[in-house]
mmCIF file of C-alpha atoms in Angstrom:
data_model
loop_
_atom_site.group_PDB
_atom_site.id
_atom_site.type_symbol
_atom_site.label_atom_id
_atom_site.label_comp_id
_atom_site.label_asym_id
_atom_site.label_seq_id
_atom_site.Cartn_x
_atom_site.Cartn_y
_atom_site.Cartn_z
ATOM 1 C CA MET A 997 113.207 98.625 89.972
ATOM 2 C CA ARG A 998 109.601 99.095 89.020
ATOM 3 C CA PRO A 999 107.189 98.943 91.998
ATOM 4 C CA VAL A 1000 104.604 96.166 92.035
ATOM 5 C CA ARG A 1001 101.146 97.511 91.177
ATOM 6 C CA LEU A 1002 98.383 95.786 93.121
ATOM 7 C CA PRO A 1003 94.950 95.172 91.546
ATOM 8 C CA ALA A 1004 92.344 97.890 92.029
ATOM 9 C CA TRP A 1005 90.090 95.688 94.184
ATOM 10 C CA THR A 1006 92.777 95.473 96.890
ATOM 11 C CA ALA A 1007 92.148 99.157 97.643
ATOM 12 C CA THR A 1008 88.479 98.619 98.522
ATOM 13 C CA LEU A 1009 87.223 98.880 102.076
ATOM 14 C CA THR A 1010 85.701 95.380 101.848
ATOM 15 C CA TRP A 1011 89.069 93.833 100.993
ATOM 16 C CA LYS A 1012 90.889 95.767 103.703
ATOM 17 C CA SER A 1013 88.238 94.867 106.293
ATOM 18 C CA ALA A 1014 88.372 91.199 105.277
ATOM 19 C CA CYS A 1015 92.166 91.177 105.614
ATOM 20 C CA PHE A 1016 91.930 92.886 109.001
ATOM 21 C CA ILE A 1017 89.330 90.375 110.238
ATOM 22 C CA VAL A 1018 91.358 87.399 108.999
ATOM 23 C CA VAL A 1019 94.587 88.689 110.559
ATOM 24 C CA MET A 1020 92.919 89.442 113.879
ATOM 25 C CA CYS A 1021 91.091 86.089 113.978
ATOM 26 C CA CYS A 1022 94.244 84.177 113.044
ATOM 27 C CA SER A 1023 96.272 86.029 115.672
ATOM 28 C CA LEU A 1024 93.649 85.449 118.357
ATOM 29 C CA ALA A 1025 93.238 81.786 117.399
ATOM 30 C CA ALA A 1026 97.013 81.267 117.384
ATOM 31 C CA VAL A 1027 97.450 82.850 120.832
ATOM 32 C CA LEU A 1028 94.535 80.975 122.397
ATOM 33 C CA GLY A 1029 95.525 77.705 120.689
ATOM 34 C CA ALA A 1030 99.110 78.030 121.912
ATOM 35 C CA LEU A 1031 97.984 78.739 125.469
ATOM 36 C CA VAL A 1032 95.595 75.766 125.493
ATOM 37 C CA HIS A 1033 98.199 73.475 123.918
ATOM 38 C CA VAL A 1034 100.900 74.446 126.415
ATOM 39 C CA GLU A 1035 98.604 74.096 129.423
ATOM 40 C CA VAL A 1036 97.123 70.732 128.391
ATOM 41 C CA THR A 1037 100.557 69.386 127.429
ATOM 42 C CA ARG A 1038 101.956 70.491 130.778
ATOM 43 C CA GLN A 1039 99.175 68.757 132.693
ATOM 44 C CA THR A 1040 99.405 65.595 130.565
ATOM 45 C CA VAL A 1041 103.184 65.372 130.955
ATOM 46 C CA ALA A 1042 102.897 66.012 134.706
ATOM 47 C CA THR A 1043 100.365 63.181 135.092
ATOM 48 C CA ALA A 1044 102.520 60.768 133.084
ATOM 49 C CA ARG A 1045 105.628 61.821 135.082
ATOM 50 C CA GLU A 1046 103.861 61.102 138.392
ATOM 51 C CA LYS A 1047 102.880 57.646 137.156
ATOM 52 C CA ALA A 1048 106.399 56.929 135.943
ATOM 53 C CA LEU A 1049 108.022 58.088 139.219
ATOM 54 C CA ALA A 1050 105.525 56.069 141.271
ATOM 55 C CA LYS A 1051 106.338 52.981 139.214
ATOM 56 C CA LEU A 1052 110.077 53.683 139.550
ATOM 57 C CA LEU A 1053 109.659 53.727 143.343
ATOM 58 C CA GLU A 1054 108.039 50.289 143.255
ATOM 59 C CA VAL A 1055 110.793 48.999 140.947
ATOM 60 C CA SER A 1056 113.488 50.377 143.320
ATOM 61 C CA ARG A 1057 111.897 48.573 146.277
ATOM 62 C CA ALA A 1058 111.761 45.318 144.320
ATOM 63 C CA TYR A 1059 115.415 45.765 143.289
ATOM 64 C CA GLU A 1060 116.519 46.412 146.882
ATOM 65 C CA ALA A 1061 114.522 43.427 148.093
ATOM 66 C CA GLY A 1062 116.149 41.189 145.479
ATOM 67 C CA GLU A 1063 112.837 40.441 143.859
ATOM 68 C CA PRO A 1064 112.356 40.107 140.089
ATOM 69 C CA LEU A 1065 111.819 43.442 138.382
ATOM 70 C CA PRO A 1066 108.275 44.131 137.111
ATOM 71 C CA ARG A 1067 107.526 44.017 133.411
ATOM 72 C CA GLY A 1068 108.725 47.105 131.565
ATOM 73 C CA SER A 1069 111.616 47.689 134.029
ATOM 74 C CA TRP A 1070 115.303 46.993 133.452
ATOM 75 C CA LEU A 1071 118.741 47.592 134.790
ATOM 76 C CA ASP A 1072 120.832 49.537 132.298
ATOM 77 C CA PRO A 1073 118.397 48.949 129.413
ATOM 78 C CA VAL A 1074 119.663 49.423 125.854
ATOM 79 C CA GLY A 1075 117.003 51.957 124.770
ATOM 80 C CA LEU A 1076 117.458 54.288 127.745
ATOM 81 C CA PRO A 1077 118.126 57.870 126.515
ATOM 82 C CA PRO A 1078 121.788 58.824 127.190
ATOM 83 C CA GLU A 1079 120.964 62.026 129.085
ATOM 84 C CA LEU A 1080 118.625 60.131 131.407
ATOM 85 C CA ARG A 1081 121.262 57.377 131.910
ATOM 86 C CA THR A 1082 123.849 60.009 132.845
ATOM 87 C CA LEU A 1083 121.407 61.561 135.334
ATOM 88 C CA ALA A 1084 120.686 58.181 137.006
ATOM 89 C CA VAL A 1085 124.341 57.164 137.242
ATOM 90 C CA SER A 1086 125.097 60.481 138.927
ATOM 91 C CA GLY A 1087 122.677 59.527 141.721
ATOM 92 C CA ARG A 1088 119.542 61.424 140.698
ATOM 93 C CA ARG A 1089 116.130 60.456 139.428
ATOM 94 C CA GLY A 1090 114.425 61.889 136.364
ATOM 95 C CA THR A 1091 111.909 61.341 133.598
ATOM 96 C CA LEU A 1092 111.978 61.886 129.827
ATOM 97 C CA VAL A 1093 109.560 61.326 126.951
ATOM 98 C CA ALA A 1094 111.174 59.449 124.052
ATOM 99 C CA ASP A 1095 110.333 56.789 121.465
ATOM 100 C CA HIS A 1096 110.767 53.198 122.510
ATOM 101 C CA ARG A 1097 110.206 50.495 119.910
ATOM 102 C CA GLY A 1098 108.336 52.973 117.728
ATOM 103 C CA ARG A 1099 105.968 54.154 120.438
ATOM 104 C CA PRO A 1100 106.015 57.339 122.541
ATOM 105 C CA THR A 1101 107.152 56.342 126.040
ATOM 106 C CA MET A 1102 107.672 58.091 129.343
ATOM 107 C CA TRP A 1103 111.020 56.927 130.781
ATOM 108 C CA ALA A 1104 111.836 57.121 134.492
ATOM 109 C CA ALA A 1105 115.327 56.256 135.774
ATOM 110 C CA GLY A 1106 117.148 56.293 139.105
ATOM 111 C CA PRO A 1107 120.450 55.147 140.672
ATOM 112 C CA ALA A 1108 121.037 51.498 141.545
ATOM 113 C CA ASP A 1109 124.556 50.623 142.815
ATOM 114 C CA GLY A 1110 126.238 52.920 140.300
ATOM 115 C CA ARG A 1111 124.017 51.762 137.500
ATOM 116 C CA ALA A 1112 120.744 53.018 136.007
ATOM 117 C CA LEU A 1113 117.479 51.423 137.020
ATOM 118 C CA ALA A 1114 114.798 52.365 134.514
ATOM 119 C CA THR A 1115 111.114 51.757 133.901
ATOM 120 C CA THR A 1116 108.620 52.864 131.226
ATOM 121 C CA VAL A 1117 105.037 54.056 131.086
ATOM 122 C CA ASP A 1118 103.069 54.084 127.847
ATOM 123 C CA TYR A 1119 102.749 57.673 126.637
ATOM 124 C CA GLY A 1120 100.843 56.859 123.409
ATOM 125 C CA GLN A 1121 97.390 57.703 124.759
ATOM 126 C CA SER A 1122 98.595 61.009 126.144
ATOM 127 C CA ALA A 1123 100.315 61.862 122.826
ATOM 128 C CA ARG A 1124 97.110 61.017 120.942
ATOM 129 C CA THR A 1125 95.123 63.196 123.330
ATOM 130 C CA ILE A 1126 97.425 66.157 122.706
ATOM 131 C CA SER A 1127 97.372 65.560 118.937
ATOM 132 C CA GLY A 1128 93.590 65.354 118.930
ATOM 133 C CA LEU A 1129 93.410 68.516 120.970
ATOM 134 C CA ASP A 1130 95.676 70.299 118.466
ATOM 135 C CA ASN A 1131 93.498 69.148 115.564
ATOM 136 C CA ALA A 1132 90.393 70.290 117.401
ATOM 137 C CA ILE A 1133 91.969 73.702 118.045
ATOM 138 C CA ILE A 1134 92.916 74.071 114.370
ATOM 139 C CA GLY A 1135 89.478 72.968 113.156
ATOM 140 C CA SER A 1136 87.566 75.183 115.572
ATOM 141 C CA SER A 1137 89.855 78.106 114.716
ATOM 142 C CA LEU A 1138 89.174 77.674 110.990
ATOM 143 C CA LEU A 1139 85.439 77.476 111.633
ATOM 144 C CA ALA A 1140 85.577 80.533 113.862
ATOM 145 C CA ILE A 1141 87.605 82.460 111.281
ATOM 146 C CA GLY A 1142 85.225 81.461 108.478
ATOM 147 C CA GLY A 1143 82.134 82.361 110.507
ATOM 148 C CA THR A 1144 83.606 85.652 111.669
ATOM 149 C CA LEU A 1145 84.688 86.473 108.119
ATOM 150 C CA LEU A 1146 81.203 85.816 106.767
ATOM 151 C CA VAL A 1147 79.517 87.893 109.457
ATOM 152 C CA GLY A 1148 82.119 90.635 109.115
ATOM 153 C CA ALA A 1149 81.855 90.632 105.316
ATOM 154 C CA PHE A 1150 78.066 90.915 105.574
ATOM 155 C CA ALA A 1151 78.333 93.834 107.992
ATOM 156 C CA VAL A 1152 81.081 95.574 106.005
ATOM 157 C CA THR A 1153 79.233 95.032 102.718
ATOM 158 C CA ARG A 1154 76.179 96.792 104.121
ATOM 159 C CA VAL A 1155 78.338 99.752 105.076
ATOM 160 C CA THR A 1156 80.245 99.839 101.765
ATOM 161 C CA ARG A 1157 76.994 99.547 99.810
ATOM 162 C CA ARG A 1158 75.744 102.684 101.543
ATOM 163 C CA LEU A 1159 79.082 104.400 100.904
ATOM 164 C CA HIS A 1160 78.914 103.459 97.199
ATOM 165 C CA LEU A 1161 75.395 104.894 97.040
ATOM 166 C CA THR A 1162 76.575 108.125 98.660
ATOM 167 C CA ALA A 1163 79.531 108.338 96.238
ATOM 168 C CA ALA A 1164 77.245 107.698 93.255
ATOM 169 C CA VAL A 1165 74.913 110.493 94.367
ATOM 170 C CA ALA A 1166 77.903 112.817 94.821
ATOM 171 C CA ARG A 1167 79.037 112.030 91.256
ATOM 172 C CA ARG A 1168 75.538 112.755 89.929
ATOM 173 C CA ILE A 1169 75.551 116.099 91.714
ATOM 174 C CA THR A 1170 78.982 116.852 90.234
ATOM 175 C CA GLN A 1171 77.602 116.125 86.765
ATOM 176 C CA GLY A 1172 74.786 118.634 87.330
ATOM 177 C CA ASP A 1173 71.935 116.461 88.643
ATOM 178 C CA LEU A 1174 71.047 118.603 91.644
ATOM 179 C CA ASP A 1175 67.877 116.591 92.303
ATOM 180 C CA ALA A 1176 69.952 113.549 93.323
ATOM 181 C CA ARG A 1177 69.686 112.617 96.997
ATOM 182 C CA VAL A 1178 70.965 109.737 99.113
ATOM 183 C CA ASP A 1179 67.802 109.753 101.257
ATOM 184 C CA ASP A 1180 69.204 107.341 103.857
ATOM 185 C CA PRO A 1181 66.335 105.838 105.921
ATOM 186 C CA ARG A 1182 68.330 106.451 109.108
ATOM 187 C CA THR A 1183 68.141 110.214 108.544
ATOM 188 C CA ARG A 1184 64.359 110.387 108.268
ATOM 189 C CA THR A 1185 63.740 110.077 112.005
ATOM 190 C CA PRO A 1186 65.579 112.786 113.974
ATOM 191 C CA SER A 1187 65.321 110.834 117.229
ATOM 192 C CA ARG A 1188 67.023 107.791 115.730
ATOM 193 C CA HIS A 1189 70.723 107.423 116.402
ATOM 194 C CA GLN A 1190 72.807 107.798 113.225
ATOM 195 C CA ASP A 1191 76.085 106.162 112.343
ATOM 196 C CA GLU A 1192 78.912 107.900 110.509
ATOM 197 C CA VAL A 1193 77.668 106.861 107.052
ATOM 198 C CA ALA A 1194 74.206 108.261 107.741
ATOM 199 C CA THR A 1195 75.788 111.498 108.970
ATOM 200 C CA VAL A 1196 77.770 111.831 105.728
ATOM 201 C CA ALA A 1197 74.653 111.054 103.666
ATOM 202 C CA ALA A 1198 72.616 113.657 105.551
ATOM 203 C CA ALA A 1199 75.370 116.247 105.104
ATOM 204 C CA LEU A 1200 75.539 115.509 101.365
ATOM 205 C CA ASP A 1201 71.760 115.834 100.985
ATOM 206 C CA THR A 1202 71.802 119.112 102.894
ATOM 207 C CA MET A 1203 74.653 120.435 100.763
ATOM 208 C CA ALA A 1204 72.891 119.419 97.532
ATOM 209 C CA GLY A 1205 69.656 121.070 98.642
ATOM 210 C CA SER A 1206 71.436 124.268 99.614
ATOM 211 C CA LEU A 1207 73.414 124.304 96.352
ATOM 212 C CA GLN A 1208 70.281 123.670 94.324
ATOM 213 C CA SER A 1209 68.416 126.491 96.046
ATOM 214 C CA LYS A 1210 71.305 128.892 95.525
ATOM 215 C CA LEU A 1211 71.767 128.026 91.850
ATOM 216 C CA GLU A 1212 68.034 128.177 91.233
ATOM 217 C CA SER A 1213 67.909 131.591 92.853
ATOM 218 C CA GLU A 1214 70.803 132.811 90.703
ATOM 219 C CA ARG A 1215 69.209 131.367 87.565
ATOM 220 C CA ARG A 1216 65.895 133.097 88.294
ATOM 221 C CA PHE A 1217 67.719 136.343 88.984
ATOM 222 C CA THR A 1218 69.631 136.104 85.683
ATOM 223 C CA ALA A 1219 66.470 135.252 83.747
ATOM 224 C CA ASP A 1220 64.481 138.055 85.386
ATOM 225 C CA VAL A 1221 67.198 140.634 84.738
ATOM 226 C CA ALA A 1222 67.611 139.572 81.109
ATOM 227 C CA HIS A 1223 63.847 139.527 80.578
ATOM 228 C CA GLU A 1224 63.397 142.962 82.112
ATOM 229 C CA LEU A 1225 66.181 144.356 79.930
ATOM 230 C CA ARG A 1226 64.588 143.224 76.672
ATOM 231 C CA THR A 1227 61.794 145.810 76.682
ATOM 232 C CA PRO A 1228 63.926 148.936 77.295
ATOM 233 C CA LEU A 1229 66.582 147.647 74.887
ATOM 234 C CA THR A 1230 63.946 147.169 72.191
ATOM 235 C CA GLY A 1231 62.812 150.732 72.703
ATOM 236 C CA LEU A 1232 66.389 151.955 72.764
ATOM 237 C CA GLN A 1233 67.118 150.222 69.483
ATOM 238 C CA ALA A 1234 64.035 151.747 67.878
ATOM 239 C CA ALA A 1235 65.056 155.174 69.157
ATOM 240 C CA SER A 1236 68.591 154.753 67.799
ATOM 241 C CA GLU A 1237 67.189 154.206 64.332
ATOM 242 C CA LEU A 1238 65.697 157.699 64.470
ATOM 243 C CA LEU A 1239 69.018 159.384 65.223
ATOM 244 C CA PRO A 1240 70.768 161.268 62.423
ATOM 245 C CA GLU A 1241 73.454 159.330 60.637
ATOM 246 C CA GLY A 1242 77.001 159.800 61.887
ATOM 247 C CA ARG A 1243 79.779 158.292 63.917
ATOM 248 C CA PRO A 1244 78.059 158.847 67.310
ATOM 249 C CA THR A 1245 74.906 157.162 66.006
ATOM 250 C CA GLU A 1246 76.900 154.146 64.808
ATOM 251 C CA LEU A 1247 78.524 153.791 68.223
ATOM 252 C CA VAL A 1248 75.118 153.951 69.957
ATOM 253 C CA ARG A 1249 73.628 151.353 67.614
ATOM 254 C CA GLU A 1250 76.646 149.073 68.060
ATOM 255 C CA ARG A 1251 76.351 149.251 71.859
ATOM 256 C CA VAL A 1252 72.614 148.582 71.685
ATOM 257 C CA ARG A 1253 73.201 145.517 69.469
ATOM 258 C CA THR A 1254 75.845 144.289 71.910
ATOM 259 C CA MET A 1255 73.472 144.714 74.839
ATOM 260 C CA ARG A 1256 70.659 142.912 73.009
ATOM 261 C CA GLN A 1257 72.993 140.027 72.115
ATOM 262 C CA LEU A 1258 74.190 139.826 75.719
ATOM 263 C CA THR A 1259 70.587 139.779 76.937
ATOM 264 C CA GLU A 1260 69.640 136.975 74.535
ATOM 265 C CA ASP A 1261 72.718 134.987 75.564
ATOM 266 C CA LEU A 1262 71.814 135.358 79.240
ATOM 267 C CA LEU A 1263 68.283 134.140 78.560
ATOM 268 C CA GLU A 1264 69.618 131.149 76.629
ATOM 269 C CA ILE A 1265 72.047 130.247 79.416
ATOM 270 C CA SER A 1266 69.206 130.565 81.914
ATOM 271 C CA ARG A 1267 67.132 128.104 79.890
ATOM 272 C CA LEU A 1268 70.083 125.719 79.660
ATOM 273 C CA ASP A 1269 70.621 125.901 83.418
ATOM 274 C CA SER A 1270 66.974 125.116 84.083
ATOM 275 C CA GLY A 1271 67.285 121.813 82.203
ATOM 276 C CA SER A 1272 63.916 122.387 80.527
ATOM 277 C CA GLU A 1273 65.187 122.291 76.939
ATOM 278 C CA VAL A 1274 63.363 119.908 74.592
ATOM 279 C CA VAL A 1275 65.402 118.178 71.887
ATOM 280 C CA GLU A 1276 63.808 117.706 68.462
ATOM 281 C CA SER A 1277 65.992 115.068 66.804
ATOM 282 C CA ASP A 1278 66.055 114.123 63.169
ATOM 283 C CA LEU A 1279 68.486 112.459 60.764
ATOM 284 C CA HIS A 1280 70.895 114.889 59.104
ATOM 285 C CA GLN A 1281 73.911 114.616 56.812
ATOM 286 C CA LEU A 1282 76.712 116.134 58.836
ATOM 287 C CA GLY A 1283 78.849 117.436 55.962
ATOM 288 C CA ARG A 1284 75.950 119.306 54.375
ATOM 289 C CA LEU A 1285 74.921 120.773 57.713
ATOM 290 C CA VAL A 1286 78.459 122.051 58.412
ATOM 291 C CA ARG A 1287 78.617 123.741 55.001
ATOM 292 C CA ARG A 1288 75.268 125.421 55.689
ATOM 293 C CA VAL A 1289 76.593 126.764 59.000
ATOM 294 C CA VAL A 1290 79.687 128.206 57.290
ATOM 295 C CA ARG A 1291 77.559 129.891 54.608
ATOM 296 C CA ALA A 1292 75.223 131.355 57.228
ATOM 297 C CA SER A 1293 78.163 132.728 59.217
ATOM 298 C CA GLY A 1294 79.336 134.801 56.270
ATOM 299 C CA THR A 1295 82.979 134.005 57.088
ATOM 300 C CA ASP A 1296 85.798 132.714 54.938
ATOM 301 C CA SER A 1297 86.026 129.245 56.515
ATOM 302 C CA GLU A 1298 87.182 126.050 54.818
ATOM 303 C CA VAL A 1299 85.213 122.799 55.132
ATOM 304 C CA VAL A 1300 87.032 119.465 54.757
ATOM 305 C CA VAL A 1301 84.975 116.249 54.731
ATOM 306 C CA VAL A 1302 87.232 113.265 55.457
ATOM 307 C CA ARG A 1303 84.374 110.844 56.117
ATOM 308 C CA ASP A 1304 80.787 112.009 55.957
ATOM 309 C CA ALA A 1305 78.132 110.575 58.219
ATOM 310 C CA HIS A 1306 74.452 110.828 59.077
ATOM 311 C CA VAL A 1307 73.732 111.833 62.659
ATOM 312 C CA GLU A 1308 70.487 111.883 64.587
ATOM 313 C CA THR A 1309 70.449 115.227 66.354
ATOM 314 C CA ASP A 1310 68.691 118.554 66.825
ATOM 315 C CA ARG A 1311 69.721 120.584 63.781
ATOM 316 C CA ARG A 1312 68.984 124.004 65.306
ATOM 317 C CA ARG A 1313 71.065 123.317 68.418
ATOM 318 C CA LEU A 1314 73.922 121.767 66.439
ATOM 319 C CA GLU A 1315 74.004 124.797 64.135
ATOM 320 C CA ARG A 1316 74.091 127.017 67.219
ATOM 321 C CA VAL A 1317 77.107 125.130 68.578
ATOM 322 C CA LEU A 1318 79.016 125.180 65.295
ATOM 323 C CA GLY A 1319 78.103 128.818 64.632
ATOM 324 C CA ASN A 1320 79.477 129.879 68.013
ATOM 325 C CA LEU A 1321 82.686 127.909 67.441
ATOM 326 C CA VAL A 1322 83.205 129.469 63.986
ATOM 327 C CA ALA A 1323 82.493 132.970 65.316
ATOM 328 C CA ASN A 1324 84.889 132.449 68.214
ATOM 329 C CA ALA A 1325 87.631 131.152 65.862
ATOM 330 C CA HIS A 1326 87.386 134.248 63.660
ATOM 331 C CA LYS A 1327 87.041 136.652 66.565
ATOM 332 C CA HIS A 1328 89.813 135.385 68.836
ATOM 333 C CA GLY A 1329 91.975 133.389 66.420
ATOM 334 C CA ARG A 1330 93.510 133.994 63.010
ATOM 335 C CA PRO A 1331 92.683 132.564 59.589
ATOM 336 C CA PRO A 1332 92.608 130.139 58.006
ATOM 337 C CA VAL A 1333 89.730 128.581 59.954
ATOM 338 C CA VAL A 1334 89.186 124.961 58.945
ATOM 339 C CA LEU A 1335 86.177 122.783 59.813
ATOM 340 C CA THR A 1336 86.873 119.047 59.395
ATOM 341 C CA VAL A 1337 84.180 116.360 59.344
ATOM 342 C CA ASP A 1338 85.436 112.855 60.168
ATOM 343 C CA GLY A 1339 82.472 110.609 60.842
ATOM 344 C CA PRO A 1340 80.518 111.922 63.840
ATOM 345 C CA VAL A 1341 83.431 114.195 64.856
ATOM 346 C CA VAL A 1342 83.640 117.833 63.761
ATOM 347 C CA THR A 1343 86.761 119.889 64.504
ATOM 348 C CA VAL A 1344 87.089 123.657 64.230
ATOM 349 C CA ARG A 1345 90.663 124.905 64.033
ATOM 350 C CA ASP A 1346 92.103 128.374 63.803
ATOM 351 C CA HIS A 1347 95.746 129.446 63.516
ATOM 352 C CA GLY A 1348 95.866 132.006 66.269
ATOM 353 C CA ASP A 1349 97.467 131.872 69.709
ATOM 354 C CA GLY A 1350 95.287 128.975 70.856
ATOM 355 C CA PHE A 1351 92.837 128.689 73.718
ATOM 356 C CA PRO A 1352 93.815 129.988 77.174
ATOM 357 C CA GLU A 1353 95.147 127.434 79.606
ATOM 358 C CA TYR A 1354 92.179 127.756 81.962
ATOM 359 C CA LEU A 1355 89.784 126.972 79.090
ATOM 360 C CA THR A 1356 91.541 123.774 77.976
ATOM 361 C CA ALA A 1357 91.806 122.614 81.594
ATOM 362 C CA HIS A 1358 88.372 123.509 83.003
ATOM 363 C CA GLY A 1359 86.235 124.544 80.041
ATOM 364 C CA PRO A 1360 84.734 127.963 79.261
ATOM 365 C CA GLN A 1361 83.722 130.239 82.139
ATOM 366 C CA ARG A 1362 81.053 132.882 81.998
ATOM 367 C CA PHE A 1363 82.194 136.480 81.656
ATOM 368 C CA ARG A 1364 85.794 135.379 81.285
ATOM 369 C CA SER A 1365 87.341 135.764 77.885
ATOM 370 C CA GLY A 1366 90.855 135.904 76.509
ATOM 371 C CA GLY A 1367 89.995 138.961 74.416
ATOM 372 C CA LYS A 1368 86.861 140.902 73.501
ATOM 373 C CA GLY A 1369 83.533 139.443 74.490
ATOM 374 C CA HIS A 1370 81.839 138.111 77.579
ATOM 375 C CA GLY A 1371 82.845 134.457 77.383
ATOM 376 C CA LEU A 1372 79.222 133.398 76.844
ATOM 377 C CA GLY A 1373 79.511 132.068 73.289
ATOM 378 C CA LEU A 1374 81.599 129.020 74.196
ATOM 379 C CA THR A 1375 79.558 128.530 77.382
ATOM 380 C CA ILE A 1376 76.400 128.325 75.277
ATOM 381 C CA ALA A 1377 78.157 125.977 72.829
ATOM 382 C CA VAL A 1378 79.085 123.602 75.647
ATOM 383 C CA GLY A 1379 75.564 123.779 77.083
ATOM 384 C CA GLN A 1380 73.818 123.115 73.780
ATOM 385 C CA ALA A 1381 76.257 120.276 73.033
ATOM 386 C CA GLY A 1382 75.332 118.697 76.346
ATOM 387 C CA VAL A 1383 71.617 119.001 75.508
ATOM 388 C CA ILE A 1384 72.026 117.009 72.273
ATOM 389 C CA GLY A 1385 74.298 114.470 73.975
ATOM 390 C CA ALA A 1386 77.509 115.601 72.266
ATOM 391 C CA ARG A 1387 80.930 116.166 73.830
ATOM 392 C CA LEU A 1388 82.814 119.406 73.185
ATOM 393 C CA GLU A 1389 86.521 119.620 74.016
ATOM 394 C CA PHE A 1390 89.019 122.440 73.627
ATOM 395 C CA ARG A 1391 92.638 121.652 72.808
ATOM 396 C CA VAL A 1392 95.809 123.225 71.504
ATOM 397 C CA ALA A 1393 96.383 122.171 67.897
ATOM 398 C CA GLU A 1394 99.682 120.793 66.686
ATOM 399 C CA GLY A 1395 101.718 123.653 65.290
ATOM 400 C CA GLY A 1396 99.732 126.227 67.265
ATOM 401 C CA GLY A 1397 96.195 127.483 67.188
ATOM 402 C CA GLY A 1398 92.958 126.546 68.877
ATOM 403 C CA LEU A 1399 91.209 123.234 68.209
ATOM 404 C CA ALA A 1400 87.593 122.621 69.223
ATOM 405 C CA VAL A 1401 86.511 118.961 68.915
ATOM 406 C CA LEU A 1402 82.777 118.182 68.819
ATOM 407 C CA THR A 1403 81.917 114.482 69.073
ATOM 408 C CA LEU A 1404 78.320 113.641 68.203
ATOM 409 C CA PRO A 1405 76.474 110.473 69.285
ATOM 410 C CA HIS A 1406 74.402 108.109 67.121
ATOM 411 C CA ASP A 1407 76.730 107.658 64.182
ATOM 412 C CA VAL A 1408 74.596 106.347 61.284
ATOM 413 C CA PRO A 1409 76.583 105.148 58.216
ATOM 414 C CA ALA A 1410 75.774 107.233 55.120
ATOM 415 C CA GLN A 1411 73.984 105.261 52.440
ATOM 416 C CA ALA A 1412 75.287 105.190 48.893
ATOM 417 C CA PRO A 1413 73.260 107.347 46.456
#
């Protein structure tokens, strides 16, 4: 049997608090109402019983004296409840509330020469008093529950609103906005007592500040190291050009080129981390731009245009993303490498072993690569895609191979020539 799935709003703290308040108020009102009802009913019945027994005593005296019985008193009346008649015939006195001629009546009966002598006292006023009391208890309980629910909902909503704000700031920090802060007013004054929500908000702000300082320090260190390496590497490259031709010289030049490329990649990542990149957007035909990237790469890649589109984007950054994806496909995959344009979506597929599991699950990681390289090419591609507002995903293609999917924003329909 399939379990019943409750709506999402039933999991909120406001809903749970409201249910808790309602249950507690209803339980308290029910207990107090029952206690008041039982006590008032007991006192009302006791008062009516005393009146009925006092009247029965007067009726017994009149019966013994041979005088006419007072009004509302009879000997073996027809409407006398059977259990009370049995009690009187057995020689005992008793009272019982029962209907008599459609009205609530307090009966009192006692023995009279082997028969039942009975009298009645009107119980209608007492029954109306108890009924009115019950209605008053129900009405006041509903008012109390409604008032408590409103006050409780107001108080809980204030708390949940602060929790939602804290959660929203945490999500912004997760997405890379390290300047986001909760800045709860209760945390500004150290001498002011803080509740649990303010404590969580202060801890989150402290964590974000510490994380921001650490990442900024690492970014500055990376940028400084890469910048300092550029000058000696430039000199080293110039010196390598003066070496005599041969296999050792080729190895030196190759290593120098690798070091220069690594240095440039580190500087680019440092700029991406700083968030200071400026986007220069313009309208471009996506199919033509993809073909230009393939030609510039000098690789044997196939371009398939299913549905061309015009996109408003930064051409230089988009070419950087696509160039890195094509280079990665040829370096770590196997041909054929196919680039497909379908509207604002560009896919790059190779027919190799596919992307590593960690990459499809968590994205590219710096200095971690499934083969040769430093893992910075795909990291830069993801960073540049984020700058232009695109989404880059890595998947395993059907039939094997790696599949990189780049989804661009601002799809503008291509106009007919």
